[in-house]
PDB file of C-alpha atoms and ligand atoms in Angstrom:
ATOM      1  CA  UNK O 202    -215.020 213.457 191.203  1.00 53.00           C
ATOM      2  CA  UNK O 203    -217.890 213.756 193.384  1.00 60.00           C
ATOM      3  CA  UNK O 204    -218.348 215.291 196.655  1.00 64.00           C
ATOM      4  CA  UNK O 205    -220.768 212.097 198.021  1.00 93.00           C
ATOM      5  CA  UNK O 206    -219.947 209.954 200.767  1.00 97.00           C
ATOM      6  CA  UNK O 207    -218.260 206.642 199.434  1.00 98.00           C
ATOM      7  CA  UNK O 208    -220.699 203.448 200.537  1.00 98.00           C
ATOM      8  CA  UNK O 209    -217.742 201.212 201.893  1.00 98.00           C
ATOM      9  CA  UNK O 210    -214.930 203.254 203.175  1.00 98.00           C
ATOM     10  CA  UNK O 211    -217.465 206.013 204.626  1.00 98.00           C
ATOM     11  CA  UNK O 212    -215.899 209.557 204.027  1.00 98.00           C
ATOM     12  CA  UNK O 213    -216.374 211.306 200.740  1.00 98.00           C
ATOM     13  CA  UNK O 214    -214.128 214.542 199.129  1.00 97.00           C
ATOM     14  CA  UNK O 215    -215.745 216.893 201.484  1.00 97.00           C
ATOM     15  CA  UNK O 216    -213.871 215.281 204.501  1.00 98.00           C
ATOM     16  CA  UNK O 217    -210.668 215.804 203.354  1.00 98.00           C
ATOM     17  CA  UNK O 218    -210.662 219.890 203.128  1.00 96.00           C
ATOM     18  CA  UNK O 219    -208.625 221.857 201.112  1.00 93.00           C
ATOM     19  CA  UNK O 220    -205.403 220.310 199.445  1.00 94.00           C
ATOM     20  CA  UNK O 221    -206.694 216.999 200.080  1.00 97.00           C
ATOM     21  CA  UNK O 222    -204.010 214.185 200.243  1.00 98.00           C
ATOM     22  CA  UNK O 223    -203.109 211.829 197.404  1.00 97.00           C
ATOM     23  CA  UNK O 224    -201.199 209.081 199.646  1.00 98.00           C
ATOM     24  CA  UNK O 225    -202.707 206.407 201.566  1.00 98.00           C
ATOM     25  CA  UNK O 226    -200.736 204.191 203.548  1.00 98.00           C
ATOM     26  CA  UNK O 227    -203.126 201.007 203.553  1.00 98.00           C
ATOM     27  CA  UNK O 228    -203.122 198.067 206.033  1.00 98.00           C
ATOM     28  CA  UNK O 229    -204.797 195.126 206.326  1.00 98.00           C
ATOM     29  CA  UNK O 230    -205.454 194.964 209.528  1.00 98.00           C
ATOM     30  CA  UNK O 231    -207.447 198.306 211.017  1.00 98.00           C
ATOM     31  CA  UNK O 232    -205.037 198.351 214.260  1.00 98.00           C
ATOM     32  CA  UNK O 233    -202.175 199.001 212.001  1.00 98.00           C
ATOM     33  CA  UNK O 234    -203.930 201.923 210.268  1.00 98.00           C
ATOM     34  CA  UNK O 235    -204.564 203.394 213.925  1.00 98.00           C
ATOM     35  CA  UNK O 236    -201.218 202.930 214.872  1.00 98.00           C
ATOM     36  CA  UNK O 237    -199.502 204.518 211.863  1.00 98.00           C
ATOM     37  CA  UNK O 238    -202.231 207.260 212.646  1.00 98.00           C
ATOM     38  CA  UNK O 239    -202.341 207.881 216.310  1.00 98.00           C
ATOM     39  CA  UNK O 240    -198.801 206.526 217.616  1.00 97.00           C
ATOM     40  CA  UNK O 241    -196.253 207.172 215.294  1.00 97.00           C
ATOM     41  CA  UNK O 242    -194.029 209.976 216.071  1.00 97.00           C
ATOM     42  CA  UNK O 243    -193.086 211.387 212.747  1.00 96.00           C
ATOM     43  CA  UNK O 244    -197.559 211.224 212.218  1.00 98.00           C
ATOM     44  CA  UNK O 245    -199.621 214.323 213.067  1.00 98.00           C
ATOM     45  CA  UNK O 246    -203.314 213.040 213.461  1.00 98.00           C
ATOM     46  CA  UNK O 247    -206.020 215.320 212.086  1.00 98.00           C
ATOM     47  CA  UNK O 248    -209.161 213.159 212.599  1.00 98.00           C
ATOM     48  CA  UNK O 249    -210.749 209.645 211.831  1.00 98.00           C
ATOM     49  CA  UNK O 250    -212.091 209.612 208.506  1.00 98.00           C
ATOM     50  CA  UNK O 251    -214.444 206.256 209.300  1.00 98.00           C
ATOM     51  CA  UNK O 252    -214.632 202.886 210.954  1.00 98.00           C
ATOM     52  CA  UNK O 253    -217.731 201.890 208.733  1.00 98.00           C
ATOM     53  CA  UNK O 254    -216.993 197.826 208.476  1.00 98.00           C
ATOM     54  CA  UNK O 255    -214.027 198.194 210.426  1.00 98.00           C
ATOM     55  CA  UNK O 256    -212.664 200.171 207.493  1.00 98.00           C
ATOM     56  CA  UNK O 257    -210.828 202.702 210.154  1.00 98.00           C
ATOM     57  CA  UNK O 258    -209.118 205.218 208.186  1.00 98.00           C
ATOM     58  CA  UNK O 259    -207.510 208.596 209.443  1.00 98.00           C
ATOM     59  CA  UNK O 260    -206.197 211.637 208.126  1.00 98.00           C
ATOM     60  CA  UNK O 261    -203.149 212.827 209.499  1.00 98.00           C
ATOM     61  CA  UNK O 262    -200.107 214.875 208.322  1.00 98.00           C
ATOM     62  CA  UNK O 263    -196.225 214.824 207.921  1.00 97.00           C
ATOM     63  CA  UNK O 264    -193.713 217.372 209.732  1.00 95.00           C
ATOM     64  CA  UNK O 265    -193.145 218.711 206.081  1.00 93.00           C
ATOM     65  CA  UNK O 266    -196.840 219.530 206.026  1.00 94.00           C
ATOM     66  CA  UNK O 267    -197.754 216.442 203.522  1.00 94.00           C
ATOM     67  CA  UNK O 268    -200.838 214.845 204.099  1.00 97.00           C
ATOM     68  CA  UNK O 269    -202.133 211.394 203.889  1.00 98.00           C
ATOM     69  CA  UNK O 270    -204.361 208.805 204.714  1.00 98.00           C
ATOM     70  CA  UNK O 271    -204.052 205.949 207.035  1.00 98.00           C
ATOM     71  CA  UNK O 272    -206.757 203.354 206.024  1.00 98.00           C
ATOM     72  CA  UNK O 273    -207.587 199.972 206.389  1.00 98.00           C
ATOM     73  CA  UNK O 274    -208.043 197.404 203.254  1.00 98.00           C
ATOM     74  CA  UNK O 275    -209.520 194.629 205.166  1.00 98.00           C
ATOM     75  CA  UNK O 276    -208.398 191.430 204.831  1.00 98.00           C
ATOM     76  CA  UNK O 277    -207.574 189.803 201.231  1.00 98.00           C
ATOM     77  CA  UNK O 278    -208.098 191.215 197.705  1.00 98.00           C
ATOM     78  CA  UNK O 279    -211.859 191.190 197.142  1.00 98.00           C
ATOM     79  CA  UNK O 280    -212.413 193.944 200.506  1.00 98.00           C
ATOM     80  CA  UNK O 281    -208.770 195.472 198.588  1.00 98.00           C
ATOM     81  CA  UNK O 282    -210.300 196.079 195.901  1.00 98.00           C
ATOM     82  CA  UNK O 283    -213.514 198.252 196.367  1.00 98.00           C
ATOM     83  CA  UNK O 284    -211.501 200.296 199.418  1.00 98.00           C
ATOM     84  CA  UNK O 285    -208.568 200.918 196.816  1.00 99.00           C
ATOM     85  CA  UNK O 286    -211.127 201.752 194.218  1.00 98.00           C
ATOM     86  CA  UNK O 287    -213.043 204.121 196.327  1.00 98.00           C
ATOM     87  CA  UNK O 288    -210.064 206.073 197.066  1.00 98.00           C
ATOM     88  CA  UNK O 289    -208.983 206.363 193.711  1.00 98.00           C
ATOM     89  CA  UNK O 290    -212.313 208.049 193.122  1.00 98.00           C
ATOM     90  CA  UNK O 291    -211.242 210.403 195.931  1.00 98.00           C
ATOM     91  CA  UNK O 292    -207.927 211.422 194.180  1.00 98.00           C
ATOM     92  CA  UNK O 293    -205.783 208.980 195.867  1.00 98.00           C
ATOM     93  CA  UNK O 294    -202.710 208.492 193.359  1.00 97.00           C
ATOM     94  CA  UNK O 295    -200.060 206.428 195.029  1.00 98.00           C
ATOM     95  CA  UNK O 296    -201.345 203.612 197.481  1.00 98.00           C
ATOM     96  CA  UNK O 297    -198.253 201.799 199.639  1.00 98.00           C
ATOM     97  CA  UNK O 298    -199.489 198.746 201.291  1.00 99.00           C
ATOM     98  CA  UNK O 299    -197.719 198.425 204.931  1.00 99.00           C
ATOM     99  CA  UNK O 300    -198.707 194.817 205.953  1.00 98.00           C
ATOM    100  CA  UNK O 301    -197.653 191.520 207.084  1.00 98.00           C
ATOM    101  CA  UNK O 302    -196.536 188.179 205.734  1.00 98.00           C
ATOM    102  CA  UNK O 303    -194.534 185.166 205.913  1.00 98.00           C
ATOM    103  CA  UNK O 304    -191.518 184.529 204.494  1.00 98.00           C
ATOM    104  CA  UNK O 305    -190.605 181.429 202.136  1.00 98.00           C
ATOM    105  CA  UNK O 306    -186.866 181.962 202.424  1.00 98.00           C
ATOM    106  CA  UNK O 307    -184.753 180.806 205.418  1.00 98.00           C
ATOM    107  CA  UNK O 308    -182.925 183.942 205.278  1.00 98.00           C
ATOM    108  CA  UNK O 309    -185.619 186.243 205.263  1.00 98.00           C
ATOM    109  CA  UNK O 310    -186.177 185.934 208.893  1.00 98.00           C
ATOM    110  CA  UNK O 311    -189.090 186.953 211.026  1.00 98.00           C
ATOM    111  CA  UNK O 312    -188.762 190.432 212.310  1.00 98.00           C
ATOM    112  CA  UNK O 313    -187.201 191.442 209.197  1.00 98.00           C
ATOM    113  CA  UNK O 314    -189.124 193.509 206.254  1.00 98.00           C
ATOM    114  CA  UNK O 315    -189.482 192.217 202.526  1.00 99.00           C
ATOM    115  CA  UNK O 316    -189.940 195.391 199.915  1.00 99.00           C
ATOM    116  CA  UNK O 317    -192.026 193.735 197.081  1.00 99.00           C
ATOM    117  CA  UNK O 318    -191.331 194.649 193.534  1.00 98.00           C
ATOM    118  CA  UNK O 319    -193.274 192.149 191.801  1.00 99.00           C
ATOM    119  CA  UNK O 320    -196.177 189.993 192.616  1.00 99.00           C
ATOM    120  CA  UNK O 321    -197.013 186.157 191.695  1.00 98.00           C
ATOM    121  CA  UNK O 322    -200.751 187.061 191.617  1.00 98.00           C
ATOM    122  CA  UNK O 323    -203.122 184.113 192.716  1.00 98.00           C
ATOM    123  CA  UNK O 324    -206.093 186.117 193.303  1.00 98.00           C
ATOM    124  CA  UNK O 325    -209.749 186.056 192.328  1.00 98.00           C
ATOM    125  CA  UNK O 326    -210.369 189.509 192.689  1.00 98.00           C
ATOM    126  CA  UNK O 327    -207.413 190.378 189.813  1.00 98.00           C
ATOM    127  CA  UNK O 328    -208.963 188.381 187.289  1.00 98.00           C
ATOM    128  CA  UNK O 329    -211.767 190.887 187.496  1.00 98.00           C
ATOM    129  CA  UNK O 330    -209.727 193.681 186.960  1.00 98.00           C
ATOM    130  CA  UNK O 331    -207.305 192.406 184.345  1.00 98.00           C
ATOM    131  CA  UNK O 332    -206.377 189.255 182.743  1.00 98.00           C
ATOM    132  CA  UNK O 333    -204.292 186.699 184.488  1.00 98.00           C
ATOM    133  CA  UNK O 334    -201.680 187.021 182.382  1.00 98.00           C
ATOM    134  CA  UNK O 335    -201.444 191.047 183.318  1.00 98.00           C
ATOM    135  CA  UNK O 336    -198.280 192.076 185.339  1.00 98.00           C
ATOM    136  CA  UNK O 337    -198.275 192.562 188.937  1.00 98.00           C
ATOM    137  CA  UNK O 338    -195.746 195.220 189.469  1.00 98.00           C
ATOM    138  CA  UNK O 339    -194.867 197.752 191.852  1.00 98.00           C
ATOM    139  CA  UNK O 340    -194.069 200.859 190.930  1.00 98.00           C
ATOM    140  CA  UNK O 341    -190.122 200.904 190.440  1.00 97.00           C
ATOM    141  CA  UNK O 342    -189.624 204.739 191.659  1.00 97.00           C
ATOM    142  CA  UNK O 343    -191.445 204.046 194.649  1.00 98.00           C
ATOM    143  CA  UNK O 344    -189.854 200.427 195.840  1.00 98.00           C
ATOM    144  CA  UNK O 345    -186.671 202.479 195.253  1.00 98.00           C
ATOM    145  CA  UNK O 346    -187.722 205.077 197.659  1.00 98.00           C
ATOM    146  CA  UNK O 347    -188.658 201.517 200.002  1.00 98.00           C
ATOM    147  CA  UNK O 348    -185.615 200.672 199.578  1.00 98.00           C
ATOM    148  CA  UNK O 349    -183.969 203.748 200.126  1.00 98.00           C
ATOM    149  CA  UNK O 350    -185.789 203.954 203.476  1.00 98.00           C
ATOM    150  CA  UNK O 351    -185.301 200.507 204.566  1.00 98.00           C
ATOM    151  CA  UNK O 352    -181.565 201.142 204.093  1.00 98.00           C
ATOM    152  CA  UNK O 353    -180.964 204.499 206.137  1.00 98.00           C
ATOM    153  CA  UNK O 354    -183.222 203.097 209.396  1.00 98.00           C
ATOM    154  CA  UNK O 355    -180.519 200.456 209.209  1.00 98.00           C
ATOM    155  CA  UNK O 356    -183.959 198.368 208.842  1.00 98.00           C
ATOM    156  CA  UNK O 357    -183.066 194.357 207.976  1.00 98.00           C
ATOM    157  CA  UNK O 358    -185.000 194.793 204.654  1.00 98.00           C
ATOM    158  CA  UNK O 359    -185.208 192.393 201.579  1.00 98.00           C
ATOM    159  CA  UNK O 360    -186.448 192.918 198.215  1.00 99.00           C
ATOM    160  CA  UNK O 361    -188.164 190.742 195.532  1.00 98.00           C
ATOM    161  CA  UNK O 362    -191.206 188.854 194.121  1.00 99.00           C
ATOM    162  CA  UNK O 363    -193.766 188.180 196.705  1.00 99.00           C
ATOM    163  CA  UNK O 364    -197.101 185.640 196.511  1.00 99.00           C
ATOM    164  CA  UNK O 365    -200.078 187.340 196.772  1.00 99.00           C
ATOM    165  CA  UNK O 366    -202.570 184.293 197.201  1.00 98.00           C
ATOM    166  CA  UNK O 367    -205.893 184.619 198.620  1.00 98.00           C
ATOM    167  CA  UNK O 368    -206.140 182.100 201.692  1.00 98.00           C
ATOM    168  CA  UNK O 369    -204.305 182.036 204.973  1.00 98.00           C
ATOM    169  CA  UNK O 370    -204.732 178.556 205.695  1.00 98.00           C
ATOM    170  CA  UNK O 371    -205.484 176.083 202.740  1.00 98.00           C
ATOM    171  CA  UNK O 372    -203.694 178.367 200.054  1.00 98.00           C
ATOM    172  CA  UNK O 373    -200.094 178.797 202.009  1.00 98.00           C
ATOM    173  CA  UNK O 374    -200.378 175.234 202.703  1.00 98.00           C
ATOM    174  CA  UNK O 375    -201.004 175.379 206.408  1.00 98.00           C
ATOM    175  CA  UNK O 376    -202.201 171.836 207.895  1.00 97.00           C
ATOM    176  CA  UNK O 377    -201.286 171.632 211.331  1.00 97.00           C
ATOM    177  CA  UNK O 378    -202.791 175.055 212.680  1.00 97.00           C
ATOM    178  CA  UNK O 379    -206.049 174.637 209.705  1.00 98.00           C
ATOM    179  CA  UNK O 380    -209.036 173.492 210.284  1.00 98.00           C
ATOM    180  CA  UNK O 381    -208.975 172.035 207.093  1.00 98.00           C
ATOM    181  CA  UNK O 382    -206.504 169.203 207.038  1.00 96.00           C
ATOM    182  CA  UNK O 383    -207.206 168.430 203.092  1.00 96.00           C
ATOM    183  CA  UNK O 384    -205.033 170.156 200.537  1.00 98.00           C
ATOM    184  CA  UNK O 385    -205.913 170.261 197.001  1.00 98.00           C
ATOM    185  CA  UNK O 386    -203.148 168.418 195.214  1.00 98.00           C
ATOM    186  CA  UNK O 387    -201.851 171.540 193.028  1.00 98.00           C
ATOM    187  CA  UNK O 388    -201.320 173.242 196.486  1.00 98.00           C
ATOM    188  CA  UNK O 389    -199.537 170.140 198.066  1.00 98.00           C
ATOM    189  CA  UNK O 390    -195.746 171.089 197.780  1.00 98.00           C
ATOM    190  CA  UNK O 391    -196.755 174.962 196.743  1.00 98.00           C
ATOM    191  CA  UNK O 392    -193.958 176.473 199.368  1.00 98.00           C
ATOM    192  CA  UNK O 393    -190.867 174.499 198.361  1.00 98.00           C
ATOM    193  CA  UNK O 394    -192.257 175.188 194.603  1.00 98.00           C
ATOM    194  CA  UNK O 395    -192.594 178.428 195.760  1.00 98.00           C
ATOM    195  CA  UNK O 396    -189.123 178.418 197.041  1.00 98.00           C
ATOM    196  CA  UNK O 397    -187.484 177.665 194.103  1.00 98.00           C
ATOM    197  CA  UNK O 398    -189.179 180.366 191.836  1.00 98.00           C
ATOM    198  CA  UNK O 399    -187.182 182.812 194.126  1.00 98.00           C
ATOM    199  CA  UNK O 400    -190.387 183.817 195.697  1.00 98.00           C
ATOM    200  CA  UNK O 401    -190.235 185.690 198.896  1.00 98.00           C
ATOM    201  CA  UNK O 402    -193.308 185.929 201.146  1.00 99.00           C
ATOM    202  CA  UNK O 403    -196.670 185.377 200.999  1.00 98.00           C
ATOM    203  CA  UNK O 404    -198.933 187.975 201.977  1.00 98.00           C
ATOM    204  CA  UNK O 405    -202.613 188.264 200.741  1.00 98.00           C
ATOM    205  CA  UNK O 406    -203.474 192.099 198.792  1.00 98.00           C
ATOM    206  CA  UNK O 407    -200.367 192.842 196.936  1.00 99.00           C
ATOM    207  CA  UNK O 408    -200.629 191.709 194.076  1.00 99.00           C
ATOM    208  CA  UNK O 409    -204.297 193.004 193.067  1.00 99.00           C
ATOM    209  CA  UNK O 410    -202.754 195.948 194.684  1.00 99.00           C
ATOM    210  CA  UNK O 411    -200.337 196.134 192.009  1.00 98.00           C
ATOM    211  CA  UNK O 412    -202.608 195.210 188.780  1.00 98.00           C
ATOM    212  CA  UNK O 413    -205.159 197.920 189.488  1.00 98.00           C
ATOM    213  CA  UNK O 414    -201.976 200.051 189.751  1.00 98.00           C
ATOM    214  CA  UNK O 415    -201.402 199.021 185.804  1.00 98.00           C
ATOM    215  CA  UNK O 416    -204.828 199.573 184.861  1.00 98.00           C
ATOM    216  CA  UNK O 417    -205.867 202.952 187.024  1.00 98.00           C
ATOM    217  CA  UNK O 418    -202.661 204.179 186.350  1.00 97.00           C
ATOM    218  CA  UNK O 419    -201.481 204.932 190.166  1.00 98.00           C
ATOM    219  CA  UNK O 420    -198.381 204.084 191.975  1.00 98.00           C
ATOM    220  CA  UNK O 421    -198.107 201.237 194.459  1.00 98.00           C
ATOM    221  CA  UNK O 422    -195.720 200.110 196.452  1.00 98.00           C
ATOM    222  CA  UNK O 423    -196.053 197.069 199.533  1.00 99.00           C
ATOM    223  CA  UNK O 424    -193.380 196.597 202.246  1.00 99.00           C
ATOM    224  CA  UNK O 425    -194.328 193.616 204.698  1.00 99.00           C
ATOM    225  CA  UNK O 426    -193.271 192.983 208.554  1.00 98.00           C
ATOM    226  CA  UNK O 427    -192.145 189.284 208.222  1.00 98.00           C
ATOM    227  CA  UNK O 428    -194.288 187.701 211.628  1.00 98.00           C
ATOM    228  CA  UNK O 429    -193.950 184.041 210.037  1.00 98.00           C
ATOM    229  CA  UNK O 430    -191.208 181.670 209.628  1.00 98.00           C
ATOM    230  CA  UNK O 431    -192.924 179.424 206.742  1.00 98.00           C
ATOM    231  CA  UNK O 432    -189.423 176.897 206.334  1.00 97.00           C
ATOM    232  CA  UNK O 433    -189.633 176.046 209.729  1.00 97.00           C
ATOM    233  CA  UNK O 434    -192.951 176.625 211.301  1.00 97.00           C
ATOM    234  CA  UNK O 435    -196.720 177.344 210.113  1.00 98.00           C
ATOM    235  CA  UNK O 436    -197.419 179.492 213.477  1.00 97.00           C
ATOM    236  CA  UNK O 437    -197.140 183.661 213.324  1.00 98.00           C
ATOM    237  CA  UNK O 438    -194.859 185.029 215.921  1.00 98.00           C
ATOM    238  CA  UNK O 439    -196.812 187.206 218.003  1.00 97.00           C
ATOM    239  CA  UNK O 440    -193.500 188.485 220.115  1.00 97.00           C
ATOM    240  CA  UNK O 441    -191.898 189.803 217.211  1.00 95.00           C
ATOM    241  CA  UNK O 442    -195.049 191.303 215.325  1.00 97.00           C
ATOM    242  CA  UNK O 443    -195.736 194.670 216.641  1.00 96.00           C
ATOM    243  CA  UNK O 444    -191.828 195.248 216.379  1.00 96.00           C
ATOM    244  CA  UNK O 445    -191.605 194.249 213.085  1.00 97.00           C
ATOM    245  CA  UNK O 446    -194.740 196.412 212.040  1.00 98.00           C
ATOM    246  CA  UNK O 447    -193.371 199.001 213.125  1.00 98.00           C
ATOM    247  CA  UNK O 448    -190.087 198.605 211.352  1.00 98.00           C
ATOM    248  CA  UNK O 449    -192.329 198.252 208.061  1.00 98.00           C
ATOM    249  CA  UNK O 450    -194.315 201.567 208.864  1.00 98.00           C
ATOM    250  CA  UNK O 451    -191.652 203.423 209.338  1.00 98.00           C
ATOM    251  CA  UNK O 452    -189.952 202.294 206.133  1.00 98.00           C
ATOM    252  CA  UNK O 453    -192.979 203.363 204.888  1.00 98.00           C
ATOM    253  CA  UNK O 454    -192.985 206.779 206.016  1.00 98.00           C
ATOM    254  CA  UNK O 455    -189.390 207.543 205.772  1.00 98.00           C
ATOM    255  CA  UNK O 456    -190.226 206.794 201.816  1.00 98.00           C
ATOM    256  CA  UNK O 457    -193.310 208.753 201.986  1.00 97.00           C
ATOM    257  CA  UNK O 458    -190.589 211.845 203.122  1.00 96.00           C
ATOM    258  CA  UNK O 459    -187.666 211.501 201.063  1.00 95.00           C
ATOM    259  CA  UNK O 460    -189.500 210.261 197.818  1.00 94.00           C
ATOM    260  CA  UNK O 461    -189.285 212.623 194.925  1.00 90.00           C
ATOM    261  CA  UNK O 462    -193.326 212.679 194.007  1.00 89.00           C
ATOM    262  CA  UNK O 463    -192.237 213.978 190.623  1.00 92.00           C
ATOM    263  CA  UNK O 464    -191.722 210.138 188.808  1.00 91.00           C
ATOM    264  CA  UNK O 465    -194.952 209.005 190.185  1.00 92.00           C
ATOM    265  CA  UNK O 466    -196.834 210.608 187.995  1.00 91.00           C
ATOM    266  CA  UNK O 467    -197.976 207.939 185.346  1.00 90.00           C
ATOM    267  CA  UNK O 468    -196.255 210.029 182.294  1.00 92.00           C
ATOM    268  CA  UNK O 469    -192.478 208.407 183.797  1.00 93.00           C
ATOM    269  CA  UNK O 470    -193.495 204.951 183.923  1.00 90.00           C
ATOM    270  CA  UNK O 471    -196.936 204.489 182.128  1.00 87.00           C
TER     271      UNK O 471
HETATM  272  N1  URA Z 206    -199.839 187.146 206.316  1.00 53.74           N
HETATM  273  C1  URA Z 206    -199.935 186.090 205.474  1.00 53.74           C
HETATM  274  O1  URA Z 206    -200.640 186.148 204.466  1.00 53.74           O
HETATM  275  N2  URA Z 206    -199.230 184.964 205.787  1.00 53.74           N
HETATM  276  C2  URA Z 206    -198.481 184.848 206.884  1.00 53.74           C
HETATM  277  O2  URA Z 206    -197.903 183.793 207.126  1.00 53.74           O
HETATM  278  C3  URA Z 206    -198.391 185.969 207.752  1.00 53.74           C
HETATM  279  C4  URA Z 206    -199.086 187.109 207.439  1.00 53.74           C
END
């Protein structure tokens, strides 16, 4: 492991002191990594770690004296994939995606939080990584410590397989609110296909998230806020959303608390 500065994400080994953290809480959206980092009560901020490319990330600790990092992915799998890698590099050993998606399922309703434990993996970035055909699987011990969390905030929390795809618009077979108003035909009908495979949400990282996991041999875990209603409408609800992130951060941290670190060690599940 070296001590240099890492070219995307912007901090290096040296900027995370002594005992340096091996959790990152990873969002999406850089507002979301500030907020888990500067605004959540149970969250002790240290410093900012970067915003190099609007990669914010933060190091901040827990009231049991556990660090972590907050830090952004950027949007979709290909910016995913070289922030998750760098941190790996930086001893980073069990990544739990806090995001946002939209649910497939009339009773997973908006404001609610879906716990992913697999992943349908339509991603470009994957296929670099490992072959299609490769799992994309969260790490059981830690969607049962999701779980476990969702359940004692009294959270409304589901759990299953979730679509990682990688396009908002054309790929979740939005029309109305796209520019584009062309689908390809294999994605005309996706959602109700979708649908009928059991599938969830759709969300855009997870699932690369989740075959790196495999191959690096960390643990990974994703619960989403659920900010779209995708049977009834193609529009995010912005009322709901900062309520519903919240729900999923803390869910996220509650697991990060209670979670027996032990089984996440790839000698229990490798
Ligand atoms: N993120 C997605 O990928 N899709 C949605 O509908 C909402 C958030």
């Amino acid at each position: 492991m070296s001590n240099d500065i890492k070219y995307h994400i912007g901090f290096g080994r040296e900027d995370l002191g002594e005992n340096p953290p091996t959790i990152t809480l990873l969002c999406g959206d850089p507002e979301r990594a500030r907020l888990i980092a500067e605004e959540m009560p149970e969250v002790r901020l240290e410093k900012g770690l970067s915003t190099k490319r609007g990669l914010h990330s933060y190091l901040a600790a827990l009231p049991d004296g556990r660090r972590l990092i907050s830090a952004t992915s950027g949007m979709g799998a290909p910016s995913l994939s070289i922030v998750v890698n760098e941190l790996f590099d930086l001893g980073i050993r069990t990544f739990i995606r806090v995001g946002t998606c939209g649910s497939l399922q009339p009773e997973v309703r908006v404001g609610s939080v879906v716990i992913s434990r697999a992943a349908l993996c339509r991603q470009g970035a994957a296929s670099d990584i490992a072959p299609v055909e490769y799992p994309a699987a969260a790490n059981p011990f830690l969607t049962v410590a999701l779980v476990e969390a969702a359940k004692k905030l009294k959270a409304d929390w589901h759990i299953g397989i979730t679509a990682s795809v990688d396009t908002f618009y054309e790929g979740q077979e939005r029309t109305e609110s796209s520019a584009n108003k062309h689908l390809l035909r294999r994605l005309v009908g996706i959602n109700e296909e979708y649908r009928h495979l059991n599938i969830l949400n759709y969300e855009m990282e997870a699932g690369t998230l989740f075959k790196m996991a495999g191959v690096y041999g960390f643990a990974a875990g994703c619960v989403c806020a659920v900010i779209a209603g995708r049977t009834s409408s193609e529009e995010v609800v912005l009322e709901e959303k900062r309520k519903a992130e919240k729900n999923a951060i803390a869910v996220a941290l509650q697991a990060v608390m209670e979670m027996d670190t032990e089984y996440l060690q790839p000698k229990y599940w490798r």
